[in-house]
mmCIF file of C-alpha atoms and ligand atoms in Angstrom:
data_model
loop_
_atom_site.group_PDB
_atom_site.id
_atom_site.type_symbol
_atom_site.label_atom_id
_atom_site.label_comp_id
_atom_site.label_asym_id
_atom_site.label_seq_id
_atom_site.Cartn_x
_atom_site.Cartn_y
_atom_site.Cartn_z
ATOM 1 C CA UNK A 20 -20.911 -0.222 -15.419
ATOM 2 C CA UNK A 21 -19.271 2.923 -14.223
ATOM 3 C CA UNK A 22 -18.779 6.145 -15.861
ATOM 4 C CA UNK A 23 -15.623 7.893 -15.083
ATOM 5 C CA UNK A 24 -14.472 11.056 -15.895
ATOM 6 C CA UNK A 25 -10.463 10.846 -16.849
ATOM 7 C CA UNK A 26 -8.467 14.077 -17.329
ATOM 8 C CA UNK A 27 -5.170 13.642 -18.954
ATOM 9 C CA UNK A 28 -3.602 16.821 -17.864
ATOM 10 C CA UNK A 29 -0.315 17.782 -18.866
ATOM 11 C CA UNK A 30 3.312 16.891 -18.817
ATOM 12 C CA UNK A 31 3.876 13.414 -17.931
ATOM 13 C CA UNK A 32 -0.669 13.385 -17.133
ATOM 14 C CA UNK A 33 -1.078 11.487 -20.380
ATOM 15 C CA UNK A 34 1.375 8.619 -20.240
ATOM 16 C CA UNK A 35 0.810 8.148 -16.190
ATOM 17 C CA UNK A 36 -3.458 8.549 -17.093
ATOM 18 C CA UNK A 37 -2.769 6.140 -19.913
ATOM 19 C CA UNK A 38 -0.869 3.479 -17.796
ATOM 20 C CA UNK A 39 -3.568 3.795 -15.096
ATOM 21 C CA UNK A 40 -6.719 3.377 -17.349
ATOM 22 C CA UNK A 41 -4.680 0.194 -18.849
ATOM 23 C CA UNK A 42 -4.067 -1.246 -15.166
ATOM 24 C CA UNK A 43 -7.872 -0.638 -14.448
ATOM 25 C CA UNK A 44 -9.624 -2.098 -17.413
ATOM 26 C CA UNK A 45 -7.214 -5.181 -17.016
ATOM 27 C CA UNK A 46 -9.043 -6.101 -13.473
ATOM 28 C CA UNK A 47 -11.960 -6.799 -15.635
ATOM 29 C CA UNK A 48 -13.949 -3.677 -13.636
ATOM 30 C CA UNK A 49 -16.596 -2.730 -16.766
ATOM 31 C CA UNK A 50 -15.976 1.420 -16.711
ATOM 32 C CA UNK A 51 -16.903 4.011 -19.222
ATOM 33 C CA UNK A 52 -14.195 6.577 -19.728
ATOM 34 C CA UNK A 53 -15.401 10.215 -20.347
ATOM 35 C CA UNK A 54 -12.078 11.279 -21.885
ATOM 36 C CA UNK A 55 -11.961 15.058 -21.340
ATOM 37 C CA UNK A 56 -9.126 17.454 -20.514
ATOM 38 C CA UNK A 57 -7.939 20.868 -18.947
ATOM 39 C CA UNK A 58 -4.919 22.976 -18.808
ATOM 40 C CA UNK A 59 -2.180 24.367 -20.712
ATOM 41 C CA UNK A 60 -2.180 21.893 -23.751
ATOM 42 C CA UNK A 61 -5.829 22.643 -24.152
ATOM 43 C CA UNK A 62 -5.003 26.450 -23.152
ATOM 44 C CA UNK A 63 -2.479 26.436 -26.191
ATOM 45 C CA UNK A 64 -5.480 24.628 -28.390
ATOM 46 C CA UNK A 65 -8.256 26.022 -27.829
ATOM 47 C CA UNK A 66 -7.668 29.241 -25.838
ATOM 48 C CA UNK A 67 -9.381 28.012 -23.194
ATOM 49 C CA UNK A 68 -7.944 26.598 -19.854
ATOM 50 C CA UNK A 69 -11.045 24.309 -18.622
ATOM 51 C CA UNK A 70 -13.680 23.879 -21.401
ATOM 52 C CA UNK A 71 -17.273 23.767 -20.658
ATOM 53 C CA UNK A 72 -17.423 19.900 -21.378
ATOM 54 C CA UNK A 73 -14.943 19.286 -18.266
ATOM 55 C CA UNK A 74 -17.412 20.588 -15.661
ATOM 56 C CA UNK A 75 -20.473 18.754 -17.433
ATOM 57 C CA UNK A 76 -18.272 15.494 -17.403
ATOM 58 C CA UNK A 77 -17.587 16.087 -13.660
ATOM 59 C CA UNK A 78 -21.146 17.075 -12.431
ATOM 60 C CA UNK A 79 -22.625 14.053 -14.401
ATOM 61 C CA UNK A 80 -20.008 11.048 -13.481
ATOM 62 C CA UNK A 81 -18.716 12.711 -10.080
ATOM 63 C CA UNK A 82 -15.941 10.728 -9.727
ATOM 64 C CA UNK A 83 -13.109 11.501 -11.785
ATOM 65 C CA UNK A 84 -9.626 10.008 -11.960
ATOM 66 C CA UNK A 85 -7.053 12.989 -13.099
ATOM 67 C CA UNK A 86 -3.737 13.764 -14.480
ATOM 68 C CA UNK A 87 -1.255 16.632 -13.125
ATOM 69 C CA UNK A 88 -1.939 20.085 -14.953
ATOM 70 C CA UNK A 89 0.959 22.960 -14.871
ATOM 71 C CA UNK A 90 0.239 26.333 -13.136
ATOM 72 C CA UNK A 91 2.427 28.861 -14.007
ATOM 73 C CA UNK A 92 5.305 30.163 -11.258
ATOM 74 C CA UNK A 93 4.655 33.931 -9.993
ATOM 75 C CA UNK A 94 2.561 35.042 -12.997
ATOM 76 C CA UNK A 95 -0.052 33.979 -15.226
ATOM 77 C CA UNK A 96 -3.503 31.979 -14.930
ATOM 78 C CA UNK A 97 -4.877 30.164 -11.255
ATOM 79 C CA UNK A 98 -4.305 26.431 -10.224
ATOM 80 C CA UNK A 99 -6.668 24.641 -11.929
ATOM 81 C CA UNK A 100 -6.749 22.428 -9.539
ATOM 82 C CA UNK A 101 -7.295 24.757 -6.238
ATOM 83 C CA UNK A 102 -10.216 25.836 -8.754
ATOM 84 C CA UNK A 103 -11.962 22.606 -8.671
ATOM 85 C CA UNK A 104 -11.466 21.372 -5.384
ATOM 86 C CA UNK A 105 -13.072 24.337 -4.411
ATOM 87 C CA UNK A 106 -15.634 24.675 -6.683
ATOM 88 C CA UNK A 107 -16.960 21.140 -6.190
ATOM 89 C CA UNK A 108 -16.374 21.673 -2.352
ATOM 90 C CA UNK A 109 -13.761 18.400 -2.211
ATOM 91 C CA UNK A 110 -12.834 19.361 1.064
ATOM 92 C CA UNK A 111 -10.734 16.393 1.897
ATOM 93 C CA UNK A 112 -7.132 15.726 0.111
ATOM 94 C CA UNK A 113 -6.016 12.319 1.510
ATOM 95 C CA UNK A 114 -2.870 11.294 0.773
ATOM 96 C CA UNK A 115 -1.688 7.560 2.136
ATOM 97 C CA UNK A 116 1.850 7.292 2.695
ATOM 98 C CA UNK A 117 3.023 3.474 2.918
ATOM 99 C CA UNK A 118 6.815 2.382 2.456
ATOM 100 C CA UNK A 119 6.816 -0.446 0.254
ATOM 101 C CA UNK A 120 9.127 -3.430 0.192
ATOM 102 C CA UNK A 121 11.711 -3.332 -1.941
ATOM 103 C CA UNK A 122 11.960 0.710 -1.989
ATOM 104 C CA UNK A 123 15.269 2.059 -0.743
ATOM 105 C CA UNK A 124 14.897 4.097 1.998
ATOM 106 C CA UNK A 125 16.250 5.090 5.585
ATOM 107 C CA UNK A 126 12.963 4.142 6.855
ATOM 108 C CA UNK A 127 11.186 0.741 7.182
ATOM 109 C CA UNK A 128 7.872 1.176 8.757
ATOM 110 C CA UNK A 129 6.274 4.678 7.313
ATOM 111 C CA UNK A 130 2.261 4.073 7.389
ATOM 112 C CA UNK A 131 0.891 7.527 7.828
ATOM 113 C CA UNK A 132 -2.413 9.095 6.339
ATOM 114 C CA UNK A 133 -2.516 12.993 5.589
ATOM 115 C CA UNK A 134 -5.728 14.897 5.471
ATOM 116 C CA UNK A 135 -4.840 18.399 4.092
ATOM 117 C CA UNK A 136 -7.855 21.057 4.434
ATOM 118 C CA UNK A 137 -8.481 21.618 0.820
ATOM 119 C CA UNK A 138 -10.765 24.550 0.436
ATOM 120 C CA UNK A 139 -9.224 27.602 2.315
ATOM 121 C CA UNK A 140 -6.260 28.472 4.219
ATOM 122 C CA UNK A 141 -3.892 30.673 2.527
ATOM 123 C CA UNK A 142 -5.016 29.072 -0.797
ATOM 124 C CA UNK A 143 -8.211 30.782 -0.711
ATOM 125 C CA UNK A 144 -6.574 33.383 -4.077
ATOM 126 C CA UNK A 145 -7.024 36.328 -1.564
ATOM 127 C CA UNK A 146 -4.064 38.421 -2.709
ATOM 128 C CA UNK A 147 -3.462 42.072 -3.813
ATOM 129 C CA UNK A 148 -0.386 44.479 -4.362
ATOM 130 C CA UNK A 149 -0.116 47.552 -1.394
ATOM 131 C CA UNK A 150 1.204 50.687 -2.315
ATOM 132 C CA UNK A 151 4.003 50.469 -4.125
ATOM 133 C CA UNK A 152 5.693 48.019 -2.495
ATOM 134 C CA UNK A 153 4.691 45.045 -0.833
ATOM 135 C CA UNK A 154 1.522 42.259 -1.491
ATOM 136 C CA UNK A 155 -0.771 40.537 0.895
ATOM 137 C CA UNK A 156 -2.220 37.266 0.773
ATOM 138 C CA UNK A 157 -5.329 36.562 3.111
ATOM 139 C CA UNK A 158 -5.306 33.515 4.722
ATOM 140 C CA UNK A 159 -9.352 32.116 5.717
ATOM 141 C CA UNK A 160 -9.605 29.687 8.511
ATOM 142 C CA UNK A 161 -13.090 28.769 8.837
ATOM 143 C CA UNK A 162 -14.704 26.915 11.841
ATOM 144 C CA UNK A 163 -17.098 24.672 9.124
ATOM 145 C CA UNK A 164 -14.136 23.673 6.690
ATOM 146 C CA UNK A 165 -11.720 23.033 9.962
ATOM 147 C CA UNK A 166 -14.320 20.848 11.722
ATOM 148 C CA UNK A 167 -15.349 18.620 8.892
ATOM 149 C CA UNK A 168 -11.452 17.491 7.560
ATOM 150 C CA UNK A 169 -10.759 16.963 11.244
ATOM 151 C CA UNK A 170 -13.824 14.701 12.018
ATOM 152 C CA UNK A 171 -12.952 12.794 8.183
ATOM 153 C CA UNK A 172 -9.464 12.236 10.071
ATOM 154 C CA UNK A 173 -10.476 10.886 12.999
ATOM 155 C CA UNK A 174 -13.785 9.170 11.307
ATOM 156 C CA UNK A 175 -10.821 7.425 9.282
ATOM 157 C CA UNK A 176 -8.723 6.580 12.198
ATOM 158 C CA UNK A 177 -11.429 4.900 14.434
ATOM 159 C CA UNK A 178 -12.470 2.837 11.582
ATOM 160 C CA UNK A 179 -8.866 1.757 10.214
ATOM 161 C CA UNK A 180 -7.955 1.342 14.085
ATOM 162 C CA UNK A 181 -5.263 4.027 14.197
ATOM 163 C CA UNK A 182 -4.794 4.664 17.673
ATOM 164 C CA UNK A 183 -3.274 8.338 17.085
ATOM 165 C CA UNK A 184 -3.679 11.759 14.852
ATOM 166 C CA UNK A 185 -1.056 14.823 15.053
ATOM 167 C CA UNK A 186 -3.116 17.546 13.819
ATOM 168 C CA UNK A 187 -0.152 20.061 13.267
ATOM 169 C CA UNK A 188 -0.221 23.797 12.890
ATOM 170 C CA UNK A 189 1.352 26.856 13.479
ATOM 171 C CA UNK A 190 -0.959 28.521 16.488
ATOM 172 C CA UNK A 191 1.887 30.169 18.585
ATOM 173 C CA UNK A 192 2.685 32.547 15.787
ATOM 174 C CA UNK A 193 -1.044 32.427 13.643
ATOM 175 C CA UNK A 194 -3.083 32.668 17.142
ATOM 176 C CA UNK A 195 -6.426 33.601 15.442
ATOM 177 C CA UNK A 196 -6.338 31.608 12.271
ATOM 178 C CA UNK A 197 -4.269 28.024 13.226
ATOM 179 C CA UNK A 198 -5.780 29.144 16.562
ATOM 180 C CA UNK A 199 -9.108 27.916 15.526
ATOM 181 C CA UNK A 200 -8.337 25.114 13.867
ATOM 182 C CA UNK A 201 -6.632 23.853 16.595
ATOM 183 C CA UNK A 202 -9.225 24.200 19.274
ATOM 184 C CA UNK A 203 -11.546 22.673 16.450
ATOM 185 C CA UNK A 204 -9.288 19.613 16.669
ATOM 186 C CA UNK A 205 -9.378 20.090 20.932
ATOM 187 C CA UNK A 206 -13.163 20.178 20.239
ATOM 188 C CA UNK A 207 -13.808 17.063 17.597
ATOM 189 C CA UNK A 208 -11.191 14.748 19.833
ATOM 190 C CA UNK A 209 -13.516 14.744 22.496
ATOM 191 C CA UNK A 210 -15.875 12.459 20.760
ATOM 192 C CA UNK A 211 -13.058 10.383 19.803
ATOM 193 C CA UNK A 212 -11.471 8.979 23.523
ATOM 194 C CA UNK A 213 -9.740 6.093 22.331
ATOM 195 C CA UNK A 214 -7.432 7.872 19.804
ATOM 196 C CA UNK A 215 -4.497 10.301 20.675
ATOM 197 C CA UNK A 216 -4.045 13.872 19.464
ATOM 198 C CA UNK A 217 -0.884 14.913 18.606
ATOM 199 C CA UNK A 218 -0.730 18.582 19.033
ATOM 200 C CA UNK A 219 2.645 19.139 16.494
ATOM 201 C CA UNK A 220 3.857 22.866 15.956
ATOM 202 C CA UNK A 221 4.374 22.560 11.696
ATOM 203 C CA UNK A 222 7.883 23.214 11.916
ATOM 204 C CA UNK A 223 8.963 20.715 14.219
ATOM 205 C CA UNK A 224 6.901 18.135 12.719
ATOM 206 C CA UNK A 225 9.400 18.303 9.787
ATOM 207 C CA UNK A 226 12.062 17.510 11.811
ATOM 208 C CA UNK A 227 10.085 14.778 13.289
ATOM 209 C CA UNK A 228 9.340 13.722 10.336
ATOM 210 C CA UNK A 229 12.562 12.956 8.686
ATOM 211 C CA UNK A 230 14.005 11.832 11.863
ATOM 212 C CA UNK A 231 11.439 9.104 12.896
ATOM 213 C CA UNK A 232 8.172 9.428 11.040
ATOM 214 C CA UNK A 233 6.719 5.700 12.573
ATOM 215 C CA UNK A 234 5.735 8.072 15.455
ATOM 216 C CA UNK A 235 2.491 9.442 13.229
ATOM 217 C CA UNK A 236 -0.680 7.344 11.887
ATOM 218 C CA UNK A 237 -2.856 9.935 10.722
ATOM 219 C CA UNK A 238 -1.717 13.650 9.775
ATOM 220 C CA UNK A 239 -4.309 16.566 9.665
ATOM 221 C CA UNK A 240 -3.582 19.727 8.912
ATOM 222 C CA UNK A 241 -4.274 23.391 6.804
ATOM 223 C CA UNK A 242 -4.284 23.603 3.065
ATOM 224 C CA UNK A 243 -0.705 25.255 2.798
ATOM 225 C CA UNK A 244 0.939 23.319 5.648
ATOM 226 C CA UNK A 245 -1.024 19.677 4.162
ATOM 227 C CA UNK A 246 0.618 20.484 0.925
ATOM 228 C CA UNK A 247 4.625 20.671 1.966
ATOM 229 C CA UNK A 248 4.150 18.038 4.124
ATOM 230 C CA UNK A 249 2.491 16.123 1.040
ATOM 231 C CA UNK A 250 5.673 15.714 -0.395
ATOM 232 C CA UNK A 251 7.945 15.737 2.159
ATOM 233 C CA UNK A 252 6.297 12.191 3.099
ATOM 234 C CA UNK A 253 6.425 11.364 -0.440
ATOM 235 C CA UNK A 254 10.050 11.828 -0.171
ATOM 236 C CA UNK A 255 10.256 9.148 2.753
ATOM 237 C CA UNK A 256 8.571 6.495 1.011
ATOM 238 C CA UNK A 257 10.748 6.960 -1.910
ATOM 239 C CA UNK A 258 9.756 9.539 -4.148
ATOM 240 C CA UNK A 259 6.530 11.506 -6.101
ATOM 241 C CA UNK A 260 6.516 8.931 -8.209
ATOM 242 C CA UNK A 261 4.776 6.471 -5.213
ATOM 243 C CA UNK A 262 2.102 8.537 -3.348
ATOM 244 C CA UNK A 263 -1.433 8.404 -4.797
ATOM 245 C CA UNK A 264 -4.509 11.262 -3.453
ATOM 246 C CA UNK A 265 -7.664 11.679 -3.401
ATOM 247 C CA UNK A 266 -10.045 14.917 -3.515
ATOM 248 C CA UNK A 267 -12.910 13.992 -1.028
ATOM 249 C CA UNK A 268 -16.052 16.060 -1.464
ATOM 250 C CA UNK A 269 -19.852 14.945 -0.021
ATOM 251 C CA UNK A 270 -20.862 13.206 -3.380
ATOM 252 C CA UNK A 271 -18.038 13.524 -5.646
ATOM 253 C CA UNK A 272 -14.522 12.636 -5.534
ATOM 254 C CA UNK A 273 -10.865 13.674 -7.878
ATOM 255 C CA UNK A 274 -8.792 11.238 -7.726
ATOM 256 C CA UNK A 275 -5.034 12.273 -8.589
ATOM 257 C CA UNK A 276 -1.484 11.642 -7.328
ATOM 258 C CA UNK A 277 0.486 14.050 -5.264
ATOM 259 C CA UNK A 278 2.944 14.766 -7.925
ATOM 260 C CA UNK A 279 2.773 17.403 -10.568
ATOM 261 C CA UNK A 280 3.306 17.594 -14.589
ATOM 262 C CA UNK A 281 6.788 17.107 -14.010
ATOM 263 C CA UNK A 282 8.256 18.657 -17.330
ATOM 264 C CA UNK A 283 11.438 17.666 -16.976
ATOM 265 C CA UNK A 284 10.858 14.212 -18.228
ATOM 266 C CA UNK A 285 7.406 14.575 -20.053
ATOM 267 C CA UNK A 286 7.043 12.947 -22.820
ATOM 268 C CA UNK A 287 10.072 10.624 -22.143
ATOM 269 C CA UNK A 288 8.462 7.388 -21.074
ATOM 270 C CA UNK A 289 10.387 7.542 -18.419
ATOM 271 C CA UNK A 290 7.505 8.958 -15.295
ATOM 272 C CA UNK A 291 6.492 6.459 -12.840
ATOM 273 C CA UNK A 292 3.168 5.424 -13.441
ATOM 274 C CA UNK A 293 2.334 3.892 -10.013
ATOM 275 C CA UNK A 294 0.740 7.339 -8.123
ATOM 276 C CA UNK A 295 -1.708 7.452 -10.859
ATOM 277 C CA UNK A 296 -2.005 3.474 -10.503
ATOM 278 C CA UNK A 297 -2.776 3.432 -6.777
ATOM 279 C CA UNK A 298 -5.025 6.656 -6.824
ATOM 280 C CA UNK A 299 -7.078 4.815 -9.450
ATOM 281 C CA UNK A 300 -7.308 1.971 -6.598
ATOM 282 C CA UNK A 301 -8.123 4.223 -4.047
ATOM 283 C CA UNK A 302 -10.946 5.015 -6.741
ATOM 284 C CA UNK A 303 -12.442 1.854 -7.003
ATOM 285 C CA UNK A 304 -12.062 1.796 -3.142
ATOM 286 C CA UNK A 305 -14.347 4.663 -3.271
ATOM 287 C CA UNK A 306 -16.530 3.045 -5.443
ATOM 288 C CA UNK A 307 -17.151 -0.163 -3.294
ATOM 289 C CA UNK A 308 -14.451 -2.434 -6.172
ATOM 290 C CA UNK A 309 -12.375 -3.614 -2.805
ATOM 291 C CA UNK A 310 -11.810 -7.108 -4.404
ATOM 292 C CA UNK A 311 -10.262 -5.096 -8.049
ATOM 293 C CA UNK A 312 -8.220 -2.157 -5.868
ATOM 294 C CA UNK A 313 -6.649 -5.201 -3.947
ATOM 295 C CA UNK A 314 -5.581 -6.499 -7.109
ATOM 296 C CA UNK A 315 -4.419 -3.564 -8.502
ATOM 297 C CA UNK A 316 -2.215 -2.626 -5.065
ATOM 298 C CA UNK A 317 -0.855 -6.520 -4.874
ATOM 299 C CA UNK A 318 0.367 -6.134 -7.817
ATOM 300 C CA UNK A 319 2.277 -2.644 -7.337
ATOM 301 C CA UNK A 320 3.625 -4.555 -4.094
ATOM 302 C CA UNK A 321 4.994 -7.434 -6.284
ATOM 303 C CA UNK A 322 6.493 -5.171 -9.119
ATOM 304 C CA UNK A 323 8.179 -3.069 -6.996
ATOM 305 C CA UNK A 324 10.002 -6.011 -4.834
ATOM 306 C CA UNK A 325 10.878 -7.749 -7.223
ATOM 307 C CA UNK A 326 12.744 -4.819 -8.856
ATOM 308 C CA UNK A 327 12.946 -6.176 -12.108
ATOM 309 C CA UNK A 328 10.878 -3.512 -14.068
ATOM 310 C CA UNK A 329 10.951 -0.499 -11.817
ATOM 311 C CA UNK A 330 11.268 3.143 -13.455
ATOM 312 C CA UNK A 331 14.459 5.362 -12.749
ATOM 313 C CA UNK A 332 13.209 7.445 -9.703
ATOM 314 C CA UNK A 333 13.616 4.129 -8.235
ATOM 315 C CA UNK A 334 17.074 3.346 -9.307
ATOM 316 C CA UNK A 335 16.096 1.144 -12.299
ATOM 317 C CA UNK A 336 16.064 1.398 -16.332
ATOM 318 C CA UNK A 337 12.207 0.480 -17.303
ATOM 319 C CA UNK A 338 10.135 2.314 -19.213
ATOM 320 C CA UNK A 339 6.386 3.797 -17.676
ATOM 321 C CA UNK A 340 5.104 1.320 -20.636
ATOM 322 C CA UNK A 341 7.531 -1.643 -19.549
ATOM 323 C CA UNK A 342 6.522 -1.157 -15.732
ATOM 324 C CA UNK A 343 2.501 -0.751 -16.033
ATOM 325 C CA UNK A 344 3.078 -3.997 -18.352
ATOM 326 C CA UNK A 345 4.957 -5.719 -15.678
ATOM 327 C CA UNK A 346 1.993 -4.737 -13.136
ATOM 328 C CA UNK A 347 -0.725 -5.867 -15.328
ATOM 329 C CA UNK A 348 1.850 -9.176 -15.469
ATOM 330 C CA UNK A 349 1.599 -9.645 -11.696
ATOM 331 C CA UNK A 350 -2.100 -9.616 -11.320
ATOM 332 C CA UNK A 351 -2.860 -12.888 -9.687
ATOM 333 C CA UNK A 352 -6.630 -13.288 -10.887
ATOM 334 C CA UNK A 353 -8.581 -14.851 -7.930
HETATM 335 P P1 NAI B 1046 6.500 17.807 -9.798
HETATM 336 O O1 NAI B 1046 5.808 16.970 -8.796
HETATM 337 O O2 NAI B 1046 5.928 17.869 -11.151
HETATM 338 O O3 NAI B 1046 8.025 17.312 -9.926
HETATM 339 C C1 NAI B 1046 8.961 17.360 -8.860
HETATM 340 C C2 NAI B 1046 10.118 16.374 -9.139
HETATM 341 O O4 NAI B 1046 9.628 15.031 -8.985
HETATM 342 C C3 NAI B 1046 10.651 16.458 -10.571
HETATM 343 O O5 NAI B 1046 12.030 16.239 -10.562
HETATM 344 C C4 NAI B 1046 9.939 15.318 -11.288
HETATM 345 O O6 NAI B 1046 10.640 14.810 -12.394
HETATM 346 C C5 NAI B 1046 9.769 14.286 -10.188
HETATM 347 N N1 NAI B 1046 8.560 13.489 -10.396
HETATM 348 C C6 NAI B 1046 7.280 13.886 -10.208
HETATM 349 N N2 NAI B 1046 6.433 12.908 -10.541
HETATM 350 C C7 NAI B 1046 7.188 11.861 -10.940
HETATM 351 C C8 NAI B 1046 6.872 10.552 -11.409
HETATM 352 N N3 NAI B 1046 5.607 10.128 -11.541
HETATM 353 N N4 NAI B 1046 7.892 9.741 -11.761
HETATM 354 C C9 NAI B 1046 9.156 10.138 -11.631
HETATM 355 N N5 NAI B 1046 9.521 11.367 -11.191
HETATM 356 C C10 NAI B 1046 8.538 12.214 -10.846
HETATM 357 O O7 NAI B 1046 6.602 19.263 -9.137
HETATM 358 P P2 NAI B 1046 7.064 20.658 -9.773
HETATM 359 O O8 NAI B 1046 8.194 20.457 -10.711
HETATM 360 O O9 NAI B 1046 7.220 21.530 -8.611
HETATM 361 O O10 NAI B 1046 5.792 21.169 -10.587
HETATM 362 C C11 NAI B 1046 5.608 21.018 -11.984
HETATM 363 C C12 NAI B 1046 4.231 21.542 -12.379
HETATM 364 O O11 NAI B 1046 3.199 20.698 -11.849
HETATM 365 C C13 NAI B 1046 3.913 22.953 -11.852
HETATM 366 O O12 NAI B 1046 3.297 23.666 -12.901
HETATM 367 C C14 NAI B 1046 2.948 22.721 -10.718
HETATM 368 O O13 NAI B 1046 2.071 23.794 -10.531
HETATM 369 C C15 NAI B 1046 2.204 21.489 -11.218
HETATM 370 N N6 NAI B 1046 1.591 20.677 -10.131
HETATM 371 C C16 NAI B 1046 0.344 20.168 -10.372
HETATM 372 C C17 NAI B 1046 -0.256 19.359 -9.453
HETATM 373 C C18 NAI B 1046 -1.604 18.811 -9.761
HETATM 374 O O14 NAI B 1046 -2.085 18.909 -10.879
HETATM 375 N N7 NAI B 1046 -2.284 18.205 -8.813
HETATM 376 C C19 NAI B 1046 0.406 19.028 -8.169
HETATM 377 C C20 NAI B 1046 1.731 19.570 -8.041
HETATM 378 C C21 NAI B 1046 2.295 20.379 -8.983
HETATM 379 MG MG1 MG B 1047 1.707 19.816 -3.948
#
């Protein structure tokens, strides 16, 4: 039996958590939930933003499967979220980016993998107001955090045989800083001779990006930089609603989608579920269940081409409820 931690989060957390815990119990897999939750729901509650019971669920189970939870714009309390990856060291945010059949989109063959540095960078909270006018924010490069996401990049690519990773940064204009995290990726390739490094200036890679992203297998980059690009992939594939992440620490991993609370249609039935679906396979990767997270991802496959029940973001009427019923429908039991 396995004992998961599951936050529920807020804005559309719940219903996408809720359709992802049904998916996963109907695979068979035996798991004890440890039903706890953070953010502003609780905040408005309780008064408190991330109760004492959430970090004693995560240190005890140490793999958790999460919901979205809001951070207020400009003002107001700290991303939860930067707060525990970086508490719990979960330096790796890997974010698979597959189009699937039966998704509208320009492109037809986008496979790419990003690893986004998820510890430092210019999310490292180092900010303060100068004088009277103006702020700073520090931004930390470090040569430990920069080596270890690049070698889980390229540790990744040898053994899915990807032949190529575009580590992209910004090192004409941030010579110190993206500086060293490019010569860290010079450095780690070495050991690697069979795969390609893409040296890809951050800007341009957008551009690349939306003009032929087939050209990249594996993406690794800094914190900021990992994030934008997060869902400007998403937005290739065809939408938040389809890209699934994990947080990757030594001995403990978050696993959440790349989307947020999205408020705008909380509470609506109307969120697709499948992020949170496929990040709880990628959990049961993690956890050795390859037979149950094939299941689970089959399924999505066959759901989504077929078209049938399909949520709005992907141009049809079904409910989250109706769709995670329709995937639990097209589990072929082996
Ligand atoms: P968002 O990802 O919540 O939403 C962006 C757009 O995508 C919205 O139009 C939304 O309706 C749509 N969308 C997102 N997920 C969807 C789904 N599953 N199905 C259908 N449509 C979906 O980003 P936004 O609006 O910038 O942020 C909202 C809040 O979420 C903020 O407070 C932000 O800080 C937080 N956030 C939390 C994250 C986390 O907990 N890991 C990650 C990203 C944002
Ligand atoms: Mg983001």
């Amino acid at each position: 039996m396995y004992n998961i931690t599951l936050i529920p989060g807020d804005g559309i957390g719940p219903e996408v958590i809720n359709s992802a815990k049904k998916v996963i119990e109907a695979t068979g897999i035996n798991v004890k939930w440890d039903i706890v939750n953070a953010g502003e729901d609780v905040y408005r509650q309780r008064g408190v933003l991330v109760p004492h019971e959430v970090y004693t669920s995560i240190e005890k189970n140490r793999v958790v499967l999460k919901g979205p939870i809001t951070t207020p714009i400009g003002c107001g309390f700290r991303s939860i979220n930067v707060l525990l990856r970086k508490k719990y060291e979960l330096f790796a945010n890997v974010r698979p980016v597959k189009k699937m059949m039966g998704v509208d989109t320009p492109f037809e063959d986008v496979d790419l993998v990003i690893f986004r540095e998820n510890t430092e960078g210019l999310y490292s909270g180092i900010e303060r107001n100068k004088d009277n006018d103006g702020a700073e924010a520090i931004k930390i490069i470090t040569k430990k955090a920069s080596l270890r996401i690049i070698e889980a990049a390229f540790k990744y690519a040898k053994e899915n045989n990807r032949k190529k990773v575009a580590l992209v940064h910004k090192a004409n204009i941030m010579k110190l800083t993206d500086g060293l995290f490019l010569n860290c990726a010079r450095e780690v390739s070495k050991n690697y001779p069979d795969i390609e490094l893409q040296e890809v200036i951050v800007d341009n890679m957008c551009m690349q990006l939306v003009m032929n992203p087939s050209k990249y297998e594996v993406i690794v980059t800094t914190n900021l930089y990992g994030d934008i690009l997060s869902d400007l992939c998403a937005g290739l594939v065809g939408g938040l609603g389809l890209v699934p992440g994990g947080n990757i620490g030594k001995e403990m991993a978050v696993f959440e989608a790349v989307h947020g609370s999205a408020p705008d249609i909380a509470g609506k039935d109307l969120a697709n579920p499948i992020a949170v679906i496929l990040s709880g396979a990628m959990m049961l990767k993690y956890l050795g269940e390859i037979g149950k997270a094939n299941l689970i991802i089959d399924a999505v496959e066959k759901t989504i081409k077929e078209g049938k029940y399909v949520t709005k973001d992907l141009g049809g009427s079904s409910s989250t409820t109706d769709m995670t019923d329709a995937i639990i429908e097209n589990f072929t039991l082996k």
